[in-house]
Amino acid sequence: MKIQNSVALVTGSNRGLGAAFVRALLAAGASKVYAAARDCKGITEPGVVPVSLDVTRPEQISALAQEIGDVNLLINNAGIGGAGSVLSPDSLTLLHNQFETNAVGPLRMAQAFAPLLARHDSSAIINVISALSWATLPGITGTYSASKAAAWALSNAMRQELKAQGTDVLSLHVAFIDTDMARGVPGEKASPDEIARMTLSALEAGESELLADKVTESVHAGLTSHPPMYLGMMG
């Protein structure tokens, strides 16, 4: 689909990659951008419509879908991090919270907005996933990786099921981005503005999956190495 003259909804848009998506959409000629966040008071970008939304609250999602029926591009960007061992006492709570935001949230959004997207000749969903959907860092990212692996599987299912109504689905896989979530992580980080621009270009080019950086490409290639990377090479 084309970004020019589209009407987009971006979740988790008050900072980081979400805010970068808002800027990229405006620069690419979107006619309207709904910027959603739990606290949208800080969203002041000119030409943007701030909306309050917590993707873990089904009633808020339903209410928003009834309110803004002109959306033809949904960007599921809202997500939470969190680190720790899967064997730690609080890992189940962390897993639950990450699943609700990172996997169940995008699914609820897709369910609510799919009928609205079907009204348009051209429509799409972008799901922000992660290189860590295919790998874990032992003792650190087990539950987060689990939530993102689920998000990847759900994104693939969405693509298959929404094809009949003409809605494209693009999965974005990226490693560490220079945002608040990755602030304490050492090493090279991608620019959120560059990732947002790359993703919109990939959508316009008709791609279904974007491996946005070298680290992600390497992790993806490791799935079919011998032995496969996920059996312990990340340790």
PDB file of C-alpha atoms in Angstrom:
ATOM      1  CA  MET A   1       0.000   0.000   0.000  1.00  0.00           C
ATOM      2  CA  LYS A   2       0.981   3.653  -0.355  1.00  0.00           C
ATOM      3  CA  ILE A   3       1.644   5.868   2.656  1.00  0.00           C
ATOM      4  CA  GLN A   4       0.666   9.014   0.750  1.00  0.00           C
ATOM      5  CA  ASN A   5      -2.855  10.048   1.857  1.00  0.00           C
ATOM      6  CA  SER A   6      -3.184   7.097   4.241  1.00  0.00           C
ATOM      7  CA  VAL A   7      -4.792   7.338   7.677  1.00  0.00           C
ATOM      8  CA  ALA A   8      -2.612   5.612  10.267  1.00  0.00           C
ATOM      9  CA  LEU A   9      -2.918   4.568  13.897  1.00  0.00           C
ATOM     10  CA  VAL A  10       0.325   4.016  15.817  1.00  0.00           C
ATOM     11  CA  THR A  11       0.258   2.419  19.266  1.00  0.00           C
ATOM     12  CA  GLY A  12       2.908   3.252  21.847  1.00  0.00           C
ATOM     13  CA  SER A  13       3.616   6.468  19.976  1.00  0.00           C
ATOM     14  CA  ASN A  14       4.614   8.797  22.798  1.00  0.00           C
ATOM     15  CA  ARG A  15       8.342   7.993  22.492  1.00  0.00           C
ATOM     16  CA  GLY A  16      11.001   5.831  20.874  1.00  0.00           C
ATOM     17  CA  LEU A  17      10.141   3.919  17.714  1.00  0.00           C
ATOM     18  CA  GLY A  18       6.455   4.825  17.975  1.00  0.00           C
ATOM     19  CA  ALA A  19       7.240   8.529  17.864  1.00  0.00           C
ATOM     20  CA  ALA A  20       9.620   7.869  14.971  1.00  0.00           C
ATOM     21  CA  PHE A  21       6.818   6.126  13.068  1.00  0.00           C
ATOM     22  CA  VAL A  22       4.617   9.182  13.570  1.00  0.00           C
ATOM     23  CA  ARG A  23       7.334  11.451  12.144  1.00  0.00           C
ATOM     24  CA  ALA A  24       8.002   9.111   9.228  1.00  0.00           C
ATOM     25  CA  LEU A  25       4.317   8.849   8.352  1.00  0.00           C
ATOM     26  CA  LEU A  26       3.916  12.611   8.268  1.00  0.00           C
ATOM     27  CA  ALA A  27       7.053  12.989   6.160  1.00  0.00           C
ATOM     28  CA  ALA A  28       5.767  10.346   3.731  1.00  0.00           C
ATOM     29  CA  GLY A  29       2.491  12.202   3.217  1.00  0.00           C
ATOM     30  CA  ALA A  30      -0.026  10.442   5.458  1.00  0.00           C
ATOM     31  CA  SER A  31      -3.178  12.546   5.581  1.00  0.00           C
ATOM     32  CA  LYS A  32      -3.847  11.799   9.255  1.00  0.00           C
ATOM     33  CA  VAL A  33      -1.938  10.066  12.040  1.00  0.00           C
ATOM     34  CA  TYR A  34      -3.584   8.919  15.256  1.00  0.00           C
ATOM     35  CA  ALA A  35      -0.879   8.720  17.924  1.00  0.00           C
ATOM     36  CA  ALA A  36      -1.975   6.344  20.675  1.00  0.00           C
ATOM     37  CA  ALA A  37      -0.426   5.921  24.111  1.00  0.00           C
ATOM     38  CA  ARG A  38      -1.473   5.210  27.676  1.00  0.00           C
ATOM     39  CA  ASP A  39      -0.611   8.825  28.459  1.00  0.00           C
ATOM     40  CA  CYS A  40      -0.934  10.904  25.307  1.00  0.00           C
ATOM     41  CA  LYS A  41      -0.557  14.305  26.981  1.00  0.00           C
ATOM     42  CA  GLY A  42       3.030  14.635  25.792  1.00  0.00           C
ATOM     43  CA  ILE A  43       2.154  14.039  22.130  1.00  0.00           C
ATOM     44  CA  THR A  44       2.265  17.493  20.583  1.00  0.00           C
ATOM     45  CA  GLU A  45       3.544  16.817  17.057  1.00  0.00           C
ATOM     46  CA  PRO A  46       1.762  19.146  14.588  1.00  0.00           C
ATOM     47  CA  GLY A  47      -0.727  17.333  12.377  1.00  0.00           C
ATOM     48  CA  VAL A  48      -1.150  14.447  14.827  1.00  0.00           C
ATOM     49  CA  VAL A  49      -4.328  13.366  16.640  1.00  0.00           C
ATOM     50  CA  PRO A  50      -3.422  12.088  20.144  1.00  0.00           C
ATOM     51  CA  VAL A  51      -5.597   9.279  21.502  1.00  0.00           C
ATOM     52  CA  SER A  52      -5.489   7.510  24.862  1.00  0.00           C
ATOM     53  CA  LEU A  53      -5.072   3.750  24.607  1.00  0.00           C
ATOM     54  CA  ASP A  54      -3.816   0.895  26.761  1.00  0.00           C
ATOM     55  CA  VAL A  55      -3.559  -2.184  24.521  1.00  0.00           C
ATOM     56  CA  THR A  56      -4.069  -4.465  27.526  1.00  0.00           C
ATOM     57  CA  ARG A  57      -7.570  -2.991  28.046  1.00  0.00           C
ATOM     58  CA  PRO A  58     -10.057  -4.604  25.607  1.00  0.00           C
ATOM     59  CA  GLU A  59     -12.745  -2.045  26.369  1.00  0.00           C
ATOM     60  CA  GLN A  60     -10.447   0.808  25.360  1.00  0.00           C
ATOM     61  CA  ILE A  61      -9.575  -0.919  22.088  1.00  0.00           C
ATOM     62  CA  SER A  62     -13.255  -1.484  21.260  1.00  0.00           C
ATOM     63  CA  ALA A  63     -14.152   2.108  22.066  1.00  0.00           C
ATOM     64  CA  LEU A  64     -11.332   3.457  19.910  1.00  0.00           C
ATOM     65  CA  ALA A  65     -12.293   1.259  16.951  1.00  0.00           C
ATOM     66  CA  GLN A  66     -15.819   2.667  17.128  1.00  0.00           C
ATOM     67  CA  GLU A  67     -14.460   6.219  17.313  1.00  0.00           C
ATOM     68  CA  ILE A  68     -11.936   6.250  14.445  1.00  0.00           C
ATOM     69  CA  GLY A  69     -13.301   4.320  11.496  1.00  0.00           C
ATOM     70  CA  ASP A  70     -11.149   5.961   8.840  1.00  0.00           C
ATOM     71  CA  VAL A  71      -7.913   4.073   9.658  1.00  0.00           C
ATOM     72  CA  ASN A  72      -6.373   2.041   6.825  1.00  0.00           C
ATOM     73  CA  LEU A  73      -2.921   1.479   8.373  1.00  0.00           C
ATOM     74  CA  LEU A  74      -2.475   0.015  11.862  1.00  0.00           C
ATOM     75  CA  ILE A  75       1.015  -0.026  13.375  1.00  0.00           C
ATOM     76  CA  ASN A  76       1.194  -2.304  16.414  1.00  0.00           C
ATOM     77  CA  ASN A  77       4.233  -0.797  18.094  1.00  0.00           C
ATOM     78  CA  ALA A  78       3.315  -0.762  21.798  1.00  0.00           C
ATOM     79  CA  GLY A  79       5.489  -3.129  23.776  1.00  0.00           C
ATOM     80  CA  ILE A  80       7.249  -3.605  27.085  1.00  0.00           C
ATOM     81  CA  GLY A  81      10.637  -5.037  27.979  1.00  0.00           C
ATOM     82  CA  GLY A  82      11.918  -6.496  31.206  1.00  0.00           C
ATOM     83  CA  ALA A  83      14.759  -8.897  31.910  1.00  0.00           C
ATOM     84  CA  GLY A  84      15.468 -11.810  34.179  1.00  0.00           C
ATOM     85  CA  SER A  85      15.869 -15.544  34.436  1.00  0.00           C
ATOM     86  CA  VAL A  86      12.899 -17.732  33.546  1.00  0.00           C
ATOM     87  CA  LEU A  87      13.635 -19.613  36.784  1.00  0.00           C
ATOM     88  CA  SER A  88      13.318 -16.550  39.006  1.00  0.00           C
ATOM     89  CA  PRO A  89      10.279 -16.334  41.333  1.00  0.00           C
ATOM     90  CA  ASP A  90       8.807 -13.320  39.524  1.00  0.00           C
ATOM     91  CA  SER A  91       9.238 -14.655  35.978  1.00  0.00           C
ATOM     92  CA  LEU A  92       5.604 -15.730  35.639  1.00  0.00           C
ATOM     93  CA  THR A  93       4.363 -12.251  36.462  1.00  0.00           C
ATOM     94  CA  LEU A  94       6.843 -10.767  33.990  1.00  0.00           C
ATOM     95  CA  LEU A  95       5.810 -13.293  31.331  1.00  0.00           C
ATOM     96  CA  HIS A  96       2.127 -12.510  31.838  1.00  0.00           C
ATOM     97  CA  ASN A  97       2.671  -8.760  31.524  1.00  0.00           C
ATOM     98  CA  GLN A  98       4.867  -9.118  28.440  1.00  0.00           C
ATOM     99  CA  PHE A  99       2.421 -11.480  26.744  1.00  0.00           C
ATOM    100  CA  GLU A 100      -0.522  -9.180  27.413  1.00  0.00           C
ATOM    101  CA  THR A 101       1.241  -6.193  25.847  1.00  0.00           C
ATOM    102  CA  ASN A 102       3.545  -7.726  23.234  1.00  0.00           C
ATOM    103  CA  ALA A 103       1.391 -10.558  21.868  1.00  0.00           C
ATOM    104  CA  VAL A 104      -2.220 -10.348  23.041  1.00  0.00           C
ATOM    105  CA  GLY A 105      -2.372  -6.562  22.577  1.00  0.00           C
ATOM    106  CA  PRO A 106      -1.567  -6.631  18.841  1.00  0.00           C
ATOM    107  CA  LEU A 107      -4.016  -9.492  18.351  1.00  0.00           C
ATOM    108  CA  ARG A 108      -6.794  -7.561  20.074  1.00  0.00           C
ATOM    109  CA  MET A 109      -5.990  -4.533  17.912  1.00  0.00           C
ATOM    110  CA  ALA A 110      -6.100  -6.624  14.742  1.00  0.00           C
ATOM    111  CA  GLN A 111      -9.416  -8.190  15.726  1.00  0.00           C
ATOM    112  CA  ALA A 112     -10.965  -4.796  16.443  1.00  0.00           C
ATOM    113  CA  PHE A 113      -9.634  -2.966  13.395  1.00  0.00           C
ATOM    114  CA  ALA A 114      -9.760  -5.695  10.724  1.00  0.00           C
ATOM    115  CA  PRO A 115     -13.399  -4.896   9.819  1.00  0.00           C
ATOM    116  CA  LEU A 116     -12.466  -1.224   9.445  1.00  0.00           C
ATOM    117  CA  LEU A 117      -9.422  -2.014   7.321  1.00  0.00           C
ATOM    118  CA  ALA A 118     -11.619  -4.152   5.063  1.00  0.00           C
ATOM    119  CA  ARG A 119     -13.596  -1.063   4.031  1.00  0.00           C
ATOM    120  CA  HIS A 120     -10.587   0.346   2.177  1.00  0.00           C
ATOM    121  CA  ASP A 121      -9.186  -0.601  -1.210  1.00  0.00           C
ATOM    122  CA  SER A 122      -5.699  -0.557   0.324  1.00  0.00           C
ATOM    123  CA  SER A 123      -4.931  -1.367   3.956  1.00  0.00           C
ATOM    124  CA  ALA A 124      -2.185  -2.862   6.099  1.00  0.00           C
ATOM    125  CA  ILE A 125      -0.959  -3.826   9.551  1.00  0.00           C
ATOM    126  CA  ILE A 126       2.642  -3.451  10.682  1.00  0.00           C
ATOM    127  CA  ASN A 127       3.606  -5.568  13.689  1.00  0.00           C
ATOM    128  CA  VAL A 128       6.790  -4.550  15.511  1.00  0.00           C
ATOM    129  CA  ILE A 129       8.438  -7.749  16.672  1.00  0.00           C
ATOM    130  CA  SER A 130      12.130  -8.375  17.422  1.00  0.00           C
ATOM    131  CA  ALA A 131      15.268 -10.315  16.544  1.00  0.00           C
ATOM    132  CA  LEU A 132      14.702 -11.862  19.975  1.00  0.00           C
ATOM    133  CA  SER A 133      11.644 -13.669  18.652  1.00  0.00           C
ATOM    134  CA  TRP A 134      14.206 -16.171  17.295  1.00  0.00           C
ATOM    135  CA  ALA A 135      16.793 -16.164  20.092  1.00  0.00           C
ATOM    136  CA  THR A 136      17.218 -15.826  23.825  1.00  0.00           C
ATOM    137  CA  LEU A 137      19.973 -14.337  25.921  1.00  0.00           C
ATOM    138  CA  PRO A 138      20.243 -16.853  28.796  1.00  0.00           C
ATOM    139  CA  GLY A 139      19.166 -15.488  32.154  1.00  0.00           C
ATOM    140  CA  ILE A 140      18.038 -12.211  30.576  1.00  0.00           C
ATOM    141  CA  THR A 141      15.455 -12.371  27.789  1.00  0.00           C
ATOM    142  CA  GLY A 142      13.624 -15.680  28.186  1.00  0.00           C
ATOM    143  CA  THR A 143      10.146 -14.324  28.888  1.00  0.00           C
ATOM    144  CA  TYR A 144      10.539 -11.366  26.536  1.00  0.00           C
ATOM    145  CA  SER A 145      11.659 -13.679  23.725  1.00  0.00           C
ATOM    146  CA  ALA A 146       8.686 -15.925  24.432  1.00  0.00           C
ATOM    147  CA  SER A 147       6.268 -13.004  24.053  1.00  0.00           C
ATOM    148  CA  LYS A 148       7.912 -11.882  20.822  1.00  0.00           C
ATOM    149  CA  ALA A 149       7.982 -15.423  19.426  1.00  0.00           C
ATOM    150  CA  ALA A 150       4.233 -15.557  20.023  1.00  0.00           C
ATOM    151  CA  ALA A 151       3.838 -12.154  18.366  1.00  0.00           C
ATOM    152  CA  TRP A 152       5.722 -13.455  15.316  1.00  0.00           C
ATOM    153  CA  ALA A 153       3.484 -16.520  15.021  1.00  0.00           C
ATOM    154  CA  LEU A 154       0.359 -14.406  15.420  1.00  0.00           C
ATOM    155  CA  SER A 155       1.612 -11.945  12.812  1.00  0.00           C
ATOM    156  CA  ASN A 156       2.061 -14.805  10.354  1.00  0.00           C
ATOM    157  CA  ALA A 157      -1.467 -16.009  11.095  1.00  0.00           C
ATOM    158  CA  MET A 158      -2.860 -12.495  10.619  1.00  0.00           C
ATOM    159  CA  ARG A 159      -1.160 -12.253   7.228  1.00  0.00           C
ATOM    160  CA  GLN A 160      -2.725 -15.505   6.075  1.00  0.00           C
ATOM    161  CA  GLU A 161      -6.213 -14.699   7.342  1.00  0.00           C
ATOM    162  CA  LEU A 162      -6.343 -11.039   6.241  1.00  0.00           C
ATOM    163  CA  LYS A 163      -5.151 -11.747   2.708  1.00  0.00           C
ATOM    164  CA  ALA A 164      -8.719 -12.448   1.596  1.00  0.00           C
ATOM    165  CA  GLN A 165      -9.839  -8.929   2.479  1.00  0.00           C
ATOM    166  CA  GLY A 166      -6.800  -7.300   0.847  1.00  0.00           C
ATOM    167  CA  THR A 167      -5.049  -6.229   4.047  1.00  0.00           C
ATOM    168  CA  ASP A 168      -1.263  -6.597   3.954  1.00  0.00           C
ATOM    169  CA  VAL A 169       0.678  -7.585   7.087  1.00  0.00           C
ATOM    170  CA  LEU A 170       4.338  -6.697   7.565  1.00  0.00           C
ATOM    171  CA  SER A 171       6.412  -8.078  10.444  1.00  0.00           C
ATOM    172  CA  LEU A 172       9.312  -5.869  11.524  1.00  0.00           C
ATOM    173  CA  HIS A 173      12.224  -7.698  13.135  1.00  0.00           C
ATOM    174  CA  VAL A 174      14.963  -5.513  14.577  1.00  0.00           C
ATOM    175  CA  ALA A 175      17.636  -5.840  17.241  1.00  0.00           C
ATOM    176  CA  PHE A 176      18.460  -3.028  19.652  1.00  0.00           C
ATOM    177  CA  ILE A 177      17.166   0.440  18.814  1.00  0.00           C
ATOM    178  CA  ASP A 178      18.419   3.661  20.357  1.00  0.00           C
ATOM    179  CA  THR A 179      15.388   4.171  22.606  1.00  0.00           C
ATOM    180  CA  ASP A 180      14.643   4.240  26.332  1.00  0.00           C
ATOM    181  CA  MET A 181      13.953   0.481  26.347  1.00  0.00           C
ATOM    182  CA  ALA A 182      17.511  -0.328  25.209  1.00  0.00           C
ATOM    183  CA  ARG A 183      19.269   2.496  27.003  1.00  0.00           C
ATOM    184  CA  GLY A 184      21.189   0.205  29.375  1.00  0.00           C
ATOM    185  CA  VAL A 185      22.164  -2.309  26.696  1.00  0.00           C
ATOM    186  CA  PRO A 186      25.769  -2.042  25.484  1.00  0.00           C
ATOM    187  CA  GLY A 187      26.701  -2.123  21.820  1.00  0.00           C
ATOM    188  CA  GLU A 188      25.537  -0.581  18.574  1.00  0.00           C
ATOM    189  CA  LYS A 189      21.931   0.518  18.296  1.00  0.00           C
ATOM    190  CA  ALA A 190      19.861   1.426  15.261  1.00  0.00           C
ATOM    191  CA  SER A 191      18.298   4.846  14.755  1.00  0.00           C
ATOM    192  CA  PRO A 192      14.531   4.706  15.389  1.00  0.00           C
ATOM    193  CA  ASP A 193      13.894   7.229  12.614  1.00  0.00           C
ATOM    194  CA  GLU A 194      15.848   5.132  10.117  1.00  0.00           C
ATOM    195  CA  ILE A 195      14.034   1.950  11.174  1.00  0.00           C
ATOM    196  CA  ALA A 196      10.663   3.688  10.767  1.00  0.00           C
ATOM    197  CA  ARG A 197      11.567   4.942   7.285  1.00  0.00           C
ATOM    198  CA  MET A 198      12.854   1.489   6.257  1.00  0.00           C
ATOM    199  CA  THR A 199       9.674  -0.167   7.482  1.00  0.00           C
ATOM    200  CA  LEU A 200       7.335   2.152   5.591  1.00  0.00           C
ATOM    201  CA  SER A 201       9.419   1.674   2.444  1.00  0.00           C
ATOM    202  CA  ALA A 202       9.228  -2.112   2.885  1.00  0.00           C
ATOM    203  CA  LEU A 203       5.452  -1.895   3.232  1.00  0.00           C
ATOM    204  CA  GLU A 204       5.154   0.161   0.063  1.00  0.00           C
ATOM    205  CA  ALA A 205       7.358  -2.391  -1.719  1.00  0.00           C
ATOM    206  CA  GLY A 206       4.938  -5.173  -0.772  1.00  0.00           C
ATOM    207  CA  GLU A 207       7.268  -7.004   1.613  1.00  0.00           C
ATOM    208  CA  SER A 208       5.844  -9.290   4.284  1.00  0.00           C
ATOM    209  CA  GLU A 209       8.830  -9.350   6.640  1.00  0.00           C
ATOM    210  CA  LEU A 210      11.680  -6.916   7.250  1.00  0.00           C
ATOM    211  CA  LEU A 211      14.990  -7.897   8.847  1.00  0.00           C
ATOM    212  CA  ALA A 212      16.065  -4.372   9.630  1.00  0.00           C
ATOM    213  CA  ASP A 213      19.721  -4.731  10.609  1.00  0.00           C
ATOM    214  CA  LYS A 214      22.782  -6.975  10.383  1.00  0.00           C
ATOM    215  CA  VAL A 215      22.260  -8.474  13.839  1.00  0.00           C
ATOM    216  CA  THR A 216      18.725  -9.521  12.930  1.00  0.00           C
ATOM    217  CA  GLU A 217      19.898 -10.997   9.641  1.00  0.00           C
ATOM    218  CA  SER A 218      22.571 -12.983  11.511  1.00  0.00           C
ATOM    219  CA  VAL A 219      20.103 -14.277  14.104  1.00  0.00           C
ATOM    220  CA  HIS A 220      17.667 -15.290  11.379  1.00  0.00           C
ATOM    221  CA  ALA A 221      20.415 -17.109   9.456  1.00  0.00           C
ATOM    222  CA  GLY A 222      21.330 -18.917  12.678  1.00  0.00           C
ATOM    223  CA  LEU A 223      17.976 -20.676  12.722  1.00  0.00           C
ATOM    224  CA  THR A 224      19.230 -23.038  10.018  1.00  0.00           C
ATOM    225  CA  SER A 225      22.889 -23.277  11.044  1.00  0.00           C
ATOM    226  CA  HIS A 226      24.330 -26.543  12.370  1.00  0.00           C
ATOM    227  CA  PRO A 227      23.811 -26.651  15.274  1.00  0.00           C
ATOM    228  CA  PRO A 228      21.061 -24.032  15.204  1.00  0.00           C
ATOM    229  CA  MET A 229      21.847 -20.870  17.126  1.00  0.00           C
ATOM    230  CA  TYR A 230      18.899 -21.239  19.517  1.00  0.00           C
ATOM    231  CA  LEU A 231      20.333 -24.427  21.019  1.00  0.00           C
ATOM    232  CA  GLY A 232      22.897 -22.439  22.923  1.00  0.00           C
ATOM    233  CA  MET A 233      25.097 -20.352  20.666  1.00  0.00           C
ATOM    234  CA  MET A 234      23.658 -17.154  22.174  1.00  0.00           C
ATOM    235  CA  GLY A 235      25.109 -18.113  25.569  1.00  0.00           C
TER     236      GLY A 235
END
